[in-house]
Amino acid sequence: MGFVQFMASSNGRIARIVAGVVLIILGFVIGGGGIVLSLIGLVPLIAGATDTCLLAPLFKQPMKGAEIRKG
């Protein structure tokens, strides 16, 4: 599972955090309906910060990054 392994790695976590921050900033820049975009941006930001891969169960992998890296 290359995708899940990448998302559990340090680079994957950084990518999720950066993507979340970018979405949040874009939401504030757009304004109005962009607040929804900002709220959506919280998902990858929090997932990256907590070392959780929300898509991992779709690939029959555990959600915690540490468990993915172990096995």
Tab-separated table of N, CA and C in Angstrom:
chain	number	residue	atom	x	y	z
A	1	MET	N	0.831	-1.183	0.000
A	1	MET	CA	0.000	0.000	0.000
A	1	MET	C	0.877	1.248	0.000
A	2	GLY	N	1.351	1.625	-1.144
A	2	GLY	CA	2.241	2.763	-1.270
A	2	GLY	C	1.617	4.068	-0.803
A	3	PHE	N	0.341	4.289	-1.140
A	3	PHE	CA	-0.328	5.531	-0.765
A	3	PHE	C	-0.422	5.667	0.749
A	4	VAL	N	-0.863	4.616	1.402
A	4	VAL	CA	-1.026	4.660	2.853
A	4	VAL	C	0.335	4.789	3.531
A	5	GLN	N	1.343	4.084	3.019
A	5	GLN	CA	2.691	4.189	3.585
A	5	GLN	C	3.207	5.619	3.468
A	6	PHE	N	2.961	6.253	2.318
A	6	PHE	CA	3.393	7.645	2.153
A	6	PHE	C	2.670	8.562	3.128
A	7	MET	N	1.367	8.402	3.259
A	7	MET	CA	0.595	9.267	4.148
A	7	MET	C	0.995	9.086	5.607
A	8	ALA	N	1.483	7.902	5.965
A	8	ALA	CA	1.917	7.652	7.341
A	8	ALA	C	3.340	8.146	7.584
A	9	SER	N	4.070	8.443	6.517
A	9	SER	CA	5.445	8.911	6.670
A	9	SER	C	5.478	10.376	7.104
A	10	SER	N	6.657	10.839	7.468
A	10	SER	CA	6.813	12.242	7.861
A	10	SER	C	6.451	13.177	6.720
A	11	ASN	N	6.874	12.827	5.500
A	11	ASN	CA	6.536	13.673	4.347
A	11	ASN	C	5.035	13.715	4.095
A	12	GLY	N	4.364	12.595	4.284
A	12	GLY	CA	2.910	12.553	4.109
A	12	GLY	C	2.194	13.403	5.144
A	13	ARG	N	2.679	13.341	6.381
A	13	ARG	CA	2.086	14.166	7.429
A	13	ARG	C	2.277	15.640	7.122
A	14	ILE	N	3.481	16.003	6.693
A	14	ILE	CA	3.750	17.402	6.345
A	14	ILE	C	2.864	17.832	5.188
A	15	ALA	N	2.697	16.965	4.193
A	15	ALA	CA	1.846	17.294	3.041
A	15	ALA	C	0.402	17.534	3.474
A	16	ARG	N	-0.101	16.708	4.386
A	16	ARG	CA	-1.481	16.903	4.867
A	16	ARG	C	-1.622	18.194	5.655
A	17	ILE	N	-0.640	18.496	6.481
A	17	ILE	CA	-0.693	19.729	7.270
A	17	ILE	C	-0.640	20.945	6.345
A	18	VAL	N	0.262	20.914	5.375
A	18	VAL	CA	0.380	22.039	4.430
A	18	VAL	C	-0.904	22.183	3.621
A	19	ALA	N	-1.462	21.062	3.146
A	19	ALA	CA	-2.712	21.124	2.374
A	19	ALA	C	-3.838	21.720	3.214
A	20	GLY	N	-3.908	21.324	4.481
A	20	GLY	CA	-4.940	21.872	5.366
A	20	GLY	C	-4.780	23.366	5.569
A	21	VAL	N	-3.553	23.811	5.797
A	21	VAL	CA	-3.302	25.246	5.992
A	21	VAL	C	-3.640	26.027	4.725
A	22	VAL	N	-3.257	25.481	3.573
A	22	VAL	CA	-3.567	26.158	2.299
A	22	VAL	C	-5.071	26.281	2.108
A	23	LEU	N	-5.819	25.220	2.388
A	23	LEU	CA	-7.280	25.287	2.251
A	23	LEU	C	-7.889	26.305	3.208
A	24	ILE	N	-7.378	26.357	4.421
A	24	ILE	CA	-7.888	27.324	5.400
A	24	ILE	C	-7.616	28.747	4.928
A	25	ILE	N	-6.407	28.999	4.473
A	25	ILE	CA	-6.065	30.343	3.992
A	25	ILE	C	-6.908	30.711	2.778
A	26	LEU	N	-7.052	29.781	1.836
A	26	LEU	CA	-7.888	30.058	0.659
A	26	LEU	C	-9.323	30.376	1.058
A	27	GLY	N	-9.830	29.652	2.033
A	27	GLY	CA	-11.192	29.906	2.498
A	27	GLY	C	-11.358	31.302	3.056
A	28	PHE	N	-10.360	31.774	3.796
A	28	PHE	CA	-10.440	33.129	4.341
A	28	PHE	C	-10.247	34.181	3.260
A	29	VAL	N	-9.395	33.895	2.285
A	29	VAL	CA	-9.162	34.847	1.198
A	29	VAL	C	-10.415	34.986	0.332
A	30	ILE	N	-11.052	33.857	0.039
A	30	ILE	CA	-12.269	33.879	-0.781
A	30	ILE	C	-13.396	34.570	-0.031
A	31	GLY	N	-13.496	34.298	1.264
A	31	GLY	CA	-14.540	34.899	2.077
A	31	GLY	C	-15.892	34.268	1.794
A	32	GLY	N	-16.923	34.729	2.449
A	32	GLY	CA	-18.278	34.241	2.231
A	32	GLY	C	-18.373	32.732	2.317
A	33	GLY	N	-18.644	32.093	1.178
A	33	GLY	CA	-18.771	30.639	1.115
A	33	GLY	C	-17.454	29.930	1.312
A	34	GLY	N	-16.370	30.661	1.281
A	34	GLY	CA	-15.060	30.068	1.480
A	34	GLY	C	-14.843	29.553	2.885
A	35	ILE	N	-15.718	29.928	3.806
A	35	ILE	CA	-15.598	29.444	5.175
A	35	ILE	C	-15.766	27.930	5.196
A	36	VAL	N	-16.575	27.402	4.284
A	36	VAL	CA	-16.738	25.949	4.178
A	36	VAL	C	-15.411	25.314	3.779
A	37	LEU	N	-14.701	25.952	2.860
A	37	LEU	CA	-13.387	25.467	2.441
A	37	LEU	C	-12.422	25.468	3.626
A	38	SER	N	-12.510	26.487	4.447
A	38	SER	CA	-11.664	26.556	5.643
A	38	SER	C	-11.986	25.416	6.608
A	39	LEU	N	-13.253	25.127	6.773
A	39	LEU	CA	-13.647	24.027	7.656
A	39	LEU	C	-13.176	22.687	7.104
A	40	ILE	N	-13.259	22.509	5.796
A	40	ILE	CA	-12.761	21.284	5.167
A	40	ILE	C	-11.257	21.176	5.367
A	41	GLY	N	-10.554	22.300	5.329
A	41	GLY	CA	-9.113	22.314	5.534
A	41	GLY	C	-8.697	21.847	6.918
A	42	LEU	N	-9.604	21.944	7.874
A	42	LEU	CA	-9.284	21.467	9.222
A	42	LEU	C	-9.075	19.955	9.261
A	43	VAL	N	-9.746	19.225	8.372
A	43	VAL	CA	-9.662	17.762	8.387
A	43	VAL	C	-8.235	17.275	8.125
A	44	PRO	N	-7.599	17.644	6.989
A	44	PRO	CA	-6.224	17.172	6.791
A	44	PRO	C	-5.236	17.782	7.791
A	45	LEU	N	-5.503	18.999	8.232
A	45	LEU	CA	-4.617	19.630	9.214
A	45	LEU	C	-4.606	18.839	10.519
A	46	ILE	N	-5.775	18.528	11.035
A	46	ILE	CA	-5.873	17.779	12.288
A	46	ILE	C	-5.381	16.345	12.110
A	47	ALA	N	-5.714	15.729	10.970
A	47	ALA	CA	-5.262	14.353	10.719
A	47	ALA	C	-3.739	14.286	10.665
A	48	GLY	N	-3.121	15.247	10.008
A	48	GLY	CA	-1.666	15.265	9.943
A	48	GLY	C	-1.039	15.535	11.294
A	49	ALA	N	-1.624	16.444	12.046
A	49	ALA	CA	-1.080	16.800	13.354
A	49	ALA	C	-1.210	15.660	14.366
A	50	THR	N	-2.245	14.839	14.227
A	50	THR	CA	-2.462	13.733	15.168
A	50	THR	C	-1.936	12.405	14.650
A	51	ASP	N	-1.258	12.417	13.493
A	51	ASP	CA	-0.687	11.205	12.891
A	51	ASP	C	-1.767	10.164	12.641
A	52	THR	N	-2.866	10.607	12.058
A	52	THR	CA	-3.982	9.741	11.729
A	52	THR	C	-4.205	9.776	10.228
A	53	CYS	N	-4.395	8.617	9.623
A	53	CYS	CA	-4.682	8.546	8.193
A	53	CYS	C	-6.134	8.100	8.041
A	54	LEU	N	-6.994	9.034	7.690
A	54	LEU	CA	-8.423	8.746	7.624
A	54	LEU	C	-8.792	7.816	6.471
A	55	LEU	N	-7.965	7.751	5.438
A	55	LEU	CA	-8.253	6.887	4.298
A	55	LEU	C	-7.709	5.470	4.473
A	56	ALA	N	-6.887	5.240	5.472
A	56	ALA	CA	-6.259	3.931	5.671
A	56	ALA	C	-7.259	2.779	5.809
A	57	PRO	N	-8.387	2.954	6.518
A	57	PRO	CA	-9.335	1.835	6.611
A	57	PRO	C	-9.878	1.387	5.247
A	58	LEU	N	-9.902	2.275	4.277
A	58	LEU	CA	-10.343	1.878	2.939
A	58	LEU	C	-9.369	0.888	2.307
A	59	PHE	N	-8.113	0.903	2.768
A	59	PHE	CA	-7.078	0.000	2.271
A	59	PHE	C	-6.782	-1.111	3.287
A	60	LYS	N	-7.722	-1.307	4.226
A	60	LYS	CA	-7.601	-2.332	5.270
A	60	LYS	C	-6.330	-2.166	6.099
A	61	GLN	N	-6.035	-0.933	6.462
A	61	GLN	CA	-4.890	-0.591	7.294
A	61	GLN	C	-5.400	0.123	8.550
A	62	PRO	N	-4.620	0.123	9.635
A	62	PRO	CA	-5.035	0.866	10.836
A	62	PRO	C	-4.977	2.377	10.586
A	63	MET	N	-5.717	3.129	11.374
A	63	MET	CA	-5.772	4.583	11.184
A	63	MET	C	-4.552	5.303	11.745
A	64	LYS	N	-3.930	4.775	12.786
A	64	LYS	CA	-2.786	5.446	13.410
A	64	LYS	C	-1.535	5.238	12.582
A	65	GLY	N	-0.828	6.321	12.321
A	65	GLY	CA	0.377	6.271	11.506
A	65	GLY	C	1.462	5.383	12.087
A	66	ALA	N	1.601	5.380	13.418
A	66	ALA	CA	2.632	4.563	14.055
A	66	ALA	C	2.391	3.072	13.792
A	67	GLU	N	1.138	2.658	13.802
A	67	GLU	CA	0.812	1.257	13.540
A	67	GLU	C	1.062	0.902	12.082
A	68	ILE	N	0.813	1.837	11.171
A	68	ILE	CA	1.061	1.590	9.746
A	68	ILE	C	2.559	1.446	9.514
A	69	ARG	N	3.349	2.315	10.130
A	69	ARG	CA	4.803	2.260	9.943
A	69	ARG	C	5.410	0.991	10.522
A	70	LYS	N	4.810	0.450	11.578
A	70	LYS	CA	5.296	-0.776	12.207
A	70	LYS	C	5.165	-1.974	11.281
A	71	GLY	N	3.993	-2.048	10.656
A	71	GLY	CA	3.655	-3.288	10.016
A	71	GLY	C	3.782	-3.427	8.593
